[in-house]
Coordinates of C-alpha atoms and ligand atoms in Angstrom, one line a residue:
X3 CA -6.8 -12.9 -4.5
X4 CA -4.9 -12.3 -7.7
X5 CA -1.9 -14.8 -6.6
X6 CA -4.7 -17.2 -5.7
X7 CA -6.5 -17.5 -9.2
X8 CA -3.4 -17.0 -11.4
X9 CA -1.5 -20.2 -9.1
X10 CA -5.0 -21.6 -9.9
X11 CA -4.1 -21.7 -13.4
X12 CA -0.1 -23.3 -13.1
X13 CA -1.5 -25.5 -10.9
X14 CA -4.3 -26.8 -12.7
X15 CA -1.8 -27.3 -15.5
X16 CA 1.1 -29.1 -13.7
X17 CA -0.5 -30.9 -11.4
X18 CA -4.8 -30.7 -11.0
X19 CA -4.9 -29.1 -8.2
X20 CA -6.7 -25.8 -6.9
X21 CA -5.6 -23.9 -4.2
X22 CA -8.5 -21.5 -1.8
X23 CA -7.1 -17.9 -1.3
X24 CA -6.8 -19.1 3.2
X25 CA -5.8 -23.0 2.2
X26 CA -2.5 -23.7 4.4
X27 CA -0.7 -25.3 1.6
X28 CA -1.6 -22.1 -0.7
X29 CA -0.3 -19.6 2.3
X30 CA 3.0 -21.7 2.7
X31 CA 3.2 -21.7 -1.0
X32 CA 3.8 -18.2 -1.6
X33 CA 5.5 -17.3 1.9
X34 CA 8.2 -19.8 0.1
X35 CA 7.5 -18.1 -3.4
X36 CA 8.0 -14.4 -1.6
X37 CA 11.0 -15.6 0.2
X38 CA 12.5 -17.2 -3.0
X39 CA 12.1 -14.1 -4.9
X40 CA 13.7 -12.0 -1.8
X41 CA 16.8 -14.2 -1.5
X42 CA 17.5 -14.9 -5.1
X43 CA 18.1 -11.2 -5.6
X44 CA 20.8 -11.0 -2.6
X45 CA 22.3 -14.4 -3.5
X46 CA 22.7 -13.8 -7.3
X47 CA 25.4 -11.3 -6.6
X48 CA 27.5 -14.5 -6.3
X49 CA 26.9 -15.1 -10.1
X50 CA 29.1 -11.9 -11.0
X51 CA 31.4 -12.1 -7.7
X52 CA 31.7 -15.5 -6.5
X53 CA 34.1 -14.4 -3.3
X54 CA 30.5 -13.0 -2.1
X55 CA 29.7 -16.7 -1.4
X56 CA 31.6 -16.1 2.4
X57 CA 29.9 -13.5 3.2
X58 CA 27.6 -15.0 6.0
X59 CA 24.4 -13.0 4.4
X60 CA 25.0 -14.5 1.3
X61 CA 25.6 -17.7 2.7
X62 CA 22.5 -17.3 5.1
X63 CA 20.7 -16.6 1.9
X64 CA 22.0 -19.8 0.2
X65 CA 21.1 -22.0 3.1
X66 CA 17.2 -21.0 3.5
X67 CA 16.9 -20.9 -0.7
X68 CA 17.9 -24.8 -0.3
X69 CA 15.8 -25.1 2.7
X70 CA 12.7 -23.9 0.5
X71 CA 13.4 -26.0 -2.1
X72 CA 13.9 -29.0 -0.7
X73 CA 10.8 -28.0 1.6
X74 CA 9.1 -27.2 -2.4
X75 CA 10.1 -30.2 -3.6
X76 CA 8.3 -32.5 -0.6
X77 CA 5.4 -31.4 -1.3
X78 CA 5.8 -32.1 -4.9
X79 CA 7.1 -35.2 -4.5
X80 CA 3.3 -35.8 -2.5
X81 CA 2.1 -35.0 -5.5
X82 CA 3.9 -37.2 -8.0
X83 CA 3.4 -39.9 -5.3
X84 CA -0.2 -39.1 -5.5
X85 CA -0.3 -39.6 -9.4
X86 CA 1.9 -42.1 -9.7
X87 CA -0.7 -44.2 -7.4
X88 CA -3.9 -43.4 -10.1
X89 CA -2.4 -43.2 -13.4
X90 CA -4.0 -44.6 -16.2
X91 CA -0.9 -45.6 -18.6
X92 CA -3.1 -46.1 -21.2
X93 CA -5.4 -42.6 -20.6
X94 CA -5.3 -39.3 -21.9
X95 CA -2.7 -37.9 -19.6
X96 CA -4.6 -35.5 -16.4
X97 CA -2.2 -32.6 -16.9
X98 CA 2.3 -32.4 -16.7
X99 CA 2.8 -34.1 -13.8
X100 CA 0.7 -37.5 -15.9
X101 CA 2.1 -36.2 -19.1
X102 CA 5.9 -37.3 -17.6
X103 CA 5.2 -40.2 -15.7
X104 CA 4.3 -41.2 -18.6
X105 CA 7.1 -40.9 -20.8
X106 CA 9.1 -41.8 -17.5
X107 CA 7.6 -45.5 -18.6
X108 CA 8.5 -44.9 -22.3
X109 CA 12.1 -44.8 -21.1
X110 CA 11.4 -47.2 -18.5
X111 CA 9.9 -49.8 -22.0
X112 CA 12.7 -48.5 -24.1
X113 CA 15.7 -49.8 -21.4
X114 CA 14.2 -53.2 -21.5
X115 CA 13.6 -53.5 -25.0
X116 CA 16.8 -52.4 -25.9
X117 CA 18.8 -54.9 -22.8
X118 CA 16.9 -57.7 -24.0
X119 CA 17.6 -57.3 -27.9
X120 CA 21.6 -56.5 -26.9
X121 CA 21.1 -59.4 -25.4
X122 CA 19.6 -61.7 -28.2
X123 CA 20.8 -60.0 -31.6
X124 CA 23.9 -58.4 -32.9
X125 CA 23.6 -55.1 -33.9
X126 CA 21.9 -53.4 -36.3
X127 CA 21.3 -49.7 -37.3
X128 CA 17.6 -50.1 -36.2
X129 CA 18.7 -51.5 -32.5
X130 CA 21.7 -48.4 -32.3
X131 CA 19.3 -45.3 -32.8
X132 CA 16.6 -47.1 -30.8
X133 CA 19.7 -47.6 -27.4
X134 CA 20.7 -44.1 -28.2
X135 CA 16.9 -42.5 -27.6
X136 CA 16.6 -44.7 -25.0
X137 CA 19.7 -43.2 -23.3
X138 CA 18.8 -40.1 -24.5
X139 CA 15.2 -40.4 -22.5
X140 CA 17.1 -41.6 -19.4
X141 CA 19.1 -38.7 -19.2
X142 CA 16.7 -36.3 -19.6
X143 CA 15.0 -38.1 -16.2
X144 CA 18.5 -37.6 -14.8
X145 CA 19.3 -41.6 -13.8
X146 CA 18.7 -42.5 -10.3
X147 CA 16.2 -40.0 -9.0
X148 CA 13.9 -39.3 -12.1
X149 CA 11.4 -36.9 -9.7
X150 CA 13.6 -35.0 -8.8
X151 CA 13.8 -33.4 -12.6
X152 CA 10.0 -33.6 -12.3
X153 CA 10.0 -31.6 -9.2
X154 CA 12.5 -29.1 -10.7
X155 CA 10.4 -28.5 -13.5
X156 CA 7.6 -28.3 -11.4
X157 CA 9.5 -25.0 -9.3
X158 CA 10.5 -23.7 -12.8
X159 CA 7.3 -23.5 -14.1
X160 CA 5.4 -22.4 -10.8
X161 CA 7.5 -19.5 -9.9
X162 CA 7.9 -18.5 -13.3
X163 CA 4.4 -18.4 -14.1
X164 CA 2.4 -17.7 -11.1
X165 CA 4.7 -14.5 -10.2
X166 CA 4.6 -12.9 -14.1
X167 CA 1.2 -13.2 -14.6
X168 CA 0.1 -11.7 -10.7
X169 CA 2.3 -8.6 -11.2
X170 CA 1.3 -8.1 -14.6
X171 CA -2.5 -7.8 -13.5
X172 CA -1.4 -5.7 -10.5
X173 CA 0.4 -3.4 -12.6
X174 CA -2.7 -3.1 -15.5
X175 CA -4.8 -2.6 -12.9
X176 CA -2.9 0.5 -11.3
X177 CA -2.6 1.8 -15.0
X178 CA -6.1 2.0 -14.8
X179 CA -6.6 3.8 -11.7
X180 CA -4.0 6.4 -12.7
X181 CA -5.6 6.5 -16.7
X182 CA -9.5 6.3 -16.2
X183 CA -9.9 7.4 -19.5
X184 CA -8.5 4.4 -21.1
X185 CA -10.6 2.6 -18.4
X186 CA -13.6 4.0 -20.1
X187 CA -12.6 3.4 -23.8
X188 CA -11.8 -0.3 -22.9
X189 CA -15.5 -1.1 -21.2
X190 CA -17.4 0.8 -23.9
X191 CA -15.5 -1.8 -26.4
X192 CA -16.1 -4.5 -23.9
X193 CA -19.9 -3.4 -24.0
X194 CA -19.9 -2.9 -27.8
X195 CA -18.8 -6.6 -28.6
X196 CA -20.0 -8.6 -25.1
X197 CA -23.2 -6.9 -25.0
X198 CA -25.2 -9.0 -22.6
X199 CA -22.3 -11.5 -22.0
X200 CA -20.8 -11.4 -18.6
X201 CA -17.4 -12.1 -19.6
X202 CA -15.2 -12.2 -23.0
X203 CA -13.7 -16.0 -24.3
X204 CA -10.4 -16.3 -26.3
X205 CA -12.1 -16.0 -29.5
X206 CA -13.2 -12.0 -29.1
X207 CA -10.1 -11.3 -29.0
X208 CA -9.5 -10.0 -32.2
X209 CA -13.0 -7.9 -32.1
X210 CA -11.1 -5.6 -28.7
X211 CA -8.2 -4.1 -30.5
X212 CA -8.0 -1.3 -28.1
X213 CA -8.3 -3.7 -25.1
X214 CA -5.2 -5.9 -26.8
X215 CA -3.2 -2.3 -27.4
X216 CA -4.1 -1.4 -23.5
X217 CA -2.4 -4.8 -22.6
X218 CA 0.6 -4.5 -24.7
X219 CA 0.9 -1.5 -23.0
X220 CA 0.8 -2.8 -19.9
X221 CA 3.2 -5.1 -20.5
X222 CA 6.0 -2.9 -22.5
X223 CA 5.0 -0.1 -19.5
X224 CA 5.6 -2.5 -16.2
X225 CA 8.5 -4.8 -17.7
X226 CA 7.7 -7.5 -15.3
X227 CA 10.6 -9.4 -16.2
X228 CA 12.9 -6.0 -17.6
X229 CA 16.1 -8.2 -16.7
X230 CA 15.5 -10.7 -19.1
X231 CA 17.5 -13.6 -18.0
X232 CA 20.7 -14.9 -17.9
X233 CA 22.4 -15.7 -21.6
X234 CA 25.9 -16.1 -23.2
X235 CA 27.5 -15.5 -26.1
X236 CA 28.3 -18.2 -28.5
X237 CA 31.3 -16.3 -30.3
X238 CA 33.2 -13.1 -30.0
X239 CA 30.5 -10.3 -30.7
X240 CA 30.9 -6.8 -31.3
X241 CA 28.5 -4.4 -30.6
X242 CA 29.5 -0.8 -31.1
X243 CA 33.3 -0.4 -29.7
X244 CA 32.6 -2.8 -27.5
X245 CA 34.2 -6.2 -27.5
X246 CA 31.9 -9.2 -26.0
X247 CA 34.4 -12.4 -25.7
X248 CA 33.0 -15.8 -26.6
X249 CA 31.2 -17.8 -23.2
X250 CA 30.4 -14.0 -21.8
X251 CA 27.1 -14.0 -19.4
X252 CA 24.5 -11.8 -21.2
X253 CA 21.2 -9.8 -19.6
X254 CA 19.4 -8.5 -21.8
X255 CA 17.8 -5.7 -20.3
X256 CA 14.6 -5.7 -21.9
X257 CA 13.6 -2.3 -19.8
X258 CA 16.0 -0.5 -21.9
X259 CA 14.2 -1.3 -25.0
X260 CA 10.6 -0.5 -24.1
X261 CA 11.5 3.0 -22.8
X262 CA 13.7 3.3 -25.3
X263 CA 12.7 7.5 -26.3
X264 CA 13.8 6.7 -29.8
X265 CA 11.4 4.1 -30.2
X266 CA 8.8 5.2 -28.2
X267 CA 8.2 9.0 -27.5
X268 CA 7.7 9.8 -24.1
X269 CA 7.9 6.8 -23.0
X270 CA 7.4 7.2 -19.3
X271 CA 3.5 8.2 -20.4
X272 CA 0.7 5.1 -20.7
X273 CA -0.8 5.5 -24.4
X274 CA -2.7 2.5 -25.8
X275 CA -2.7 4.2 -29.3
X276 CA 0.9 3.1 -29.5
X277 CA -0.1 -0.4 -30.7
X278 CA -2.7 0.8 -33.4
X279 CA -2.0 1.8 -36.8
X280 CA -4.2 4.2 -38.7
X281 CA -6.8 1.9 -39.6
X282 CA -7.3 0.8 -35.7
X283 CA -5.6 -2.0 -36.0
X284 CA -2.8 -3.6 -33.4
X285 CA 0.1 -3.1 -34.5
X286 CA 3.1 -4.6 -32.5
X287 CA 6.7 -3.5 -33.0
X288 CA 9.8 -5.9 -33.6
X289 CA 11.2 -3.7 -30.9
X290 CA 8.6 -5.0 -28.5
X291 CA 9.7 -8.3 -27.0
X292 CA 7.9 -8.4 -23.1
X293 CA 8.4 -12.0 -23.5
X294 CA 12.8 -11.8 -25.0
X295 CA 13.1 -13.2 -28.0
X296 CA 14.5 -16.5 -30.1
X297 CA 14.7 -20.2 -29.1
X298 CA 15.1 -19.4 -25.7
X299 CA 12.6 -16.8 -25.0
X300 CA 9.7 -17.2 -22.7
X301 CA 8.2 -21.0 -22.9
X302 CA 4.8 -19.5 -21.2
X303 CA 4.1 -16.4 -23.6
X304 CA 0.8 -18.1 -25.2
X305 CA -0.6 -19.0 -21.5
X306 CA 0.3 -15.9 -20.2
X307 CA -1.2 -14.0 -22.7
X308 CA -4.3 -15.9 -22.3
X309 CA -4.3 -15.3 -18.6
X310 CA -3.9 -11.8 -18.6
X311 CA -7.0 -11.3 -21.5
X312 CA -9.0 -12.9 -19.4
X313 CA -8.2 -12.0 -16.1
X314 CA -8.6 -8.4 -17.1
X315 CA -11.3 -8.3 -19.0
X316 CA -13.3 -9.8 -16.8
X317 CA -12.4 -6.9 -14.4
X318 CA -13.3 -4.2 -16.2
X319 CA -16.3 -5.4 -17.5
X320 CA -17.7 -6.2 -14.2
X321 CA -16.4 -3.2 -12.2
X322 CA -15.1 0.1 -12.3
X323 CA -11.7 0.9 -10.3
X324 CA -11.4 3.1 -8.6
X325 CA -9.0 4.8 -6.1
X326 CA -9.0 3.9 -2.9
X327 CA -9.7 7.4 -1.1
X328 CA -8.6 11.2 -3.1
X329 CA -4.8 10.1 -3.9
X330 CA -3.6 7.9 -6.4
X331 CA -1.1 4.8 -5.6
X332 CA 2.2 5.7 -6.8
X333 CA 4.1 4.1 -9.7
X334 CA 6.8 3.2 -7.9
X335 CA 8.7 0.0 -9.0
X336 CA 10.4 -3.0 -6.6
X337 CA 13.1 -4.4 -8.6
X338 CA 13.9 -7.9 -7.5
X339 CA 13.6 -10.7 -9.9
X340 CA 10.6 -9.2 -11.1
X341 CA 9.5 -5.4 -11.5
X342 CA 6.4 -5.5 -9.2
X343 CA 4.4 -2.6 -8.2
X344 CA 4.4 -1.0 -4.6
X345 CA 1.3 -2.2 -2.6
X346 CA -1.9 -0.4 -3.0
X347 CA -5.4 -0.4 -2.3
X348 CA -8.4 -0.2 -4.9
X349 CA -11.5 1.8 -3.5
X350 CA -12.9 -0.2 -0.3
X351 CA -13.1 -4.2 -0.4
X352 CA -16.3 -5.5 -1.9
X353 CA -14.9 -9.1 -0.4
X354 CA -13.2 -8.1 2.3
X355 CA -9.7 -10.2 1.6
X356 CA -7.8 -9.2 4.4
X357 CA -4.0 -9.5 3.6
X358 CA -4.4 -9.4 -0.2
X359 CA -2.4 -6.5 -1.9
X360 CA -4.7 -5.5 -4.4
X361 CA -8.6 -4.5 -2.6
X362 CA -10.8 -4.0 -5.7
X363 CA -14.5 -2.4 -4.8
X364 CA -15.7 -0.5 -7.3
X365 CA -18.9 0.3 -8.2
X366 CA -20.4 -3.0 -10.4
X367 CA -21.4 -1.8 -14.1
X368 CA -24.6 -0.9 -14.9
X369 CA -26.4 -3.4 -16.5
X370 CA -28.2 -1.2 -19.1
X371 CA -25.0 0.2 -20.4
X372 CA -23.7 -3.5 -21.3
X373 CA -26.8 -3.9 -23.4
X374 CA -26.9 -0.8 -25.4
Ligands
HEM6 C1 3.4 -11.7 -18.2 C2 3.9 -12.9 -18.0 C3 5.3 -13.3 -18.4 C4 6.4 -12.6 -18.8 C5 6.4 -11.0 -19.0 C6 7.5 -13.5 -19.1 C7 8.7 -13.1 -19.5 C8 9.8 -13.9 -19.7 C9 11.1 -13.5 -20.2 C10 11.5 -12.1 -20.6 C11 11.8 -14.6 -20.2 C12 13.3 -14.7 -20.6 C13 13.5 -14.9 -22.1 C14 14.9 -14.8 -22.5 O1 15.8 -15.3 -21.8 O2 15.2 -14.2 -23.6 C15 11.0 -15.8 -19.8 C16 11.5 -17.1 -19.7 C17 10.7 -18.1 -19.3 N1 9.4 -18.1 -19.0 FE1 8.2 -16.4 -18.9 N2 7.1 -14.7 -18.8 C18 5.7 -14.7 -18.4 C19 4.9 -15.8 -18.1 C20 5.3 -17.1 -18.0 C21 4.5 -18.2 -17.8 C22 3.0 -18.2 -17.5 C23 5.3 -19.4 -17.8 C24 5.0 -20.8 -17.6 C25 3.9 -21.4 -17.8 C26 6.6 -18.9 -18.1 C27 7.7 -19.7 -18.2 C28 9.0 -19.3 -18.6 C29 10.1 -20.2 -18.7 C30 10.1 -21.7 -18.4 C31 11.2 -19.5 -19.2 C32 12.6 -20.0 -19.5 C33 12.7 -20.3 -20.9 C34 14.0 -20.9 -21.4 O3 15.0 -20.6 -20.7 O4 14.1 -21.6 -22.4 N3 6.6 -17.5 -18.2 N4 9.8 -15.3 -19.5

């Protein structure tokens, strides 16, 4: 149910369209998602040893990842076909997908412009910067197949927000279960400023500075993407005694640094209070980068954090979690491209979503407390 409402959002975004927790496409769409995440792990080894590649499990693994994608980009391509069929090149654009196709025709102008005034004219320094962007814009739609950049972009942005986000909301929800009394201290703040309201908007935010401290906790706690990703050094760089040459591939392993001991005590334990200062309000380290830092850190940090505000106040102040029976899930972590939680179950299944990981029951909040 998570993975359906948090694709909801990417998907809305990229490309309008909404996805039904049973909808074939959706099921297909995160087998391939799953699969993706499984494989990558066992084929990245090639990235540090490359004779891996002749291994036939690595090579097995290579051979379905392009069989997903391509079998990823097809759809996509459906899609792009779909829009290409009802744009509106004068409208606002209907979400990324539009928002391209749209520029793809800018190039598109800017090629003809520019042939026709070689053509015609001699140069000037208007007609050179105007050939250069237009070269510039054709490259970026990489020539002869422009979707298929579009449909890249589309993957990218699919896998790397729908996954996040979902484990992100499974792991704040098992930090509930195992720390009910921070449970209790978020609704009563949810209560104090909703009242009435049945769910919180972007702008109380800053009026749930305990709620904002339990997510950053949540986030520095699970390191849902603790591996950072892939970088490499522009020059030689010392760190320590240890020499890193110029063009060395980097991870920054953003785990390290949130349970850091130094930086935060005990850092294994789940303690909202971290992120306040004395007067109560959020405070957020430099040291506390979920999202990696500089040009190239996360591109979805503002959406995400969006998501997971809304997606988890909403939870709490409709129900109570609960475990699902005496003992508590464990906090055990799967480490593949991201840190996910183990599957569990939340008290017994108000909806009955058969298949879903994450079963949340829980009694629904009394009424009279969220008006007091
Ligand atoms: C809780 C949710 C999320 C977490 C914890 C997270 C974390 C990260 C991290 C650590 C990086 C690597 C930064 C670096 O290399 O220094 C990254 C990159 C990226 N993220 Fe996220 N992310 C989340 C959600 C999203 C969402 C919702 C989107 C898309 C809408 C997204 C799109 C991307 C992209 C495109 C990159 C690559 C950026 C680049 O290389 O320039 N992420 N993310």
């Amino acid at each position: 149910m998570l993975a359906a409402s948090v694709t909801n959002v990417i998907s809305s975004v990229l490309m309008s369209v909404r996805y039904k927790p049973g909808d074939v496409d959706f099921q297909r769409f995160m087998h391939l998602m799953d699969e993706g995440f499984r494989l990558f792990t066992v084929a990245a080894k090639v990235n540090v040893f490359p004779v891996l590649r002749f291994l036939p499990r690595m090579s097995a693994a290579y051979r379905q990842l392009r069989a997903n994608r391509d079998e990823m980009h097809g759809y996509f391509r459906g899609i792009i076909a779909e829009h290409r069929a009802t744009l509106q090149p004068e409208g606002p654009p209907r979400d990324l997908v539009d928002a391209y196709l749209h520029e793809m025709m800018l190039g598109d102008d800017d090629q003809s412009a520019s042939s026709s005034s070689s053509g015609s004219s001699s140069s000037s320094s208007e007609s050179d910067s105007g050939s250069s962007s237009s070269s510039s814009r054709r490259d970026l739609f990489c020539g002869k197949d422009p979707d298929r950049q579009l449909c890249q972009i589309m993957s990218d942005l699919f896998s790397a927000g729908q996954e996040t986000v979902k484990t992100t909301l499974q792991w704040a929800v098992l930090f509930m279960l195992h720390n009910p009394e921070v449970q209790e201290r978020v609704q009563e703040e949810l209560d104090a400023v909703l009242g009435s309201r049945s769910h919180a908007t972007l702008a109380d935010a800053a009026f749930l500075p305990y709620t904002e401290a339990t997510i950053c906790e949540v986030l520095r706690r699970s390191n849902v993407a603790g591996l950072g990703t892939t970088h490499a050094t522009t020059c030689d760089v010392r760190i320590d005694n240890h020499l890193i040459p110029k063009d060395t591939q980097v991870l920054p392993l953003l785990w390290a640094v949130h349970m850091d001991p130094e930086l935060w005590p005990d850092p294994e334990s789940f303690r909202p209070a971290r992120f306040l200062n004395d007067q109560g309000k959020v405070h957020k380290p430099e040291y506390f980068m979920p999202f990696g830092i500089g040009r190239r850190m996360c591109l979805g940090d503002v959406l995400a954090k969006m998501e997971i505000f809304l997606f988890f106040t909403s939870l709490l102040h409709a129900y109570t979690l609960l475990p699902d029976g005496d003992d508590l899930p464990n906090l055990d972590a799967h480490v593949a491209a991201t840190i996910a939680p183990s599957t569990y179950k939340v008290g017994e299944s108000k909806t009955a979503a058969e298949g879903s990981g994450v079963r949340v029951r829980a009694r629904r909040r009394r009424r009279e407390v969220a008006s007091v």
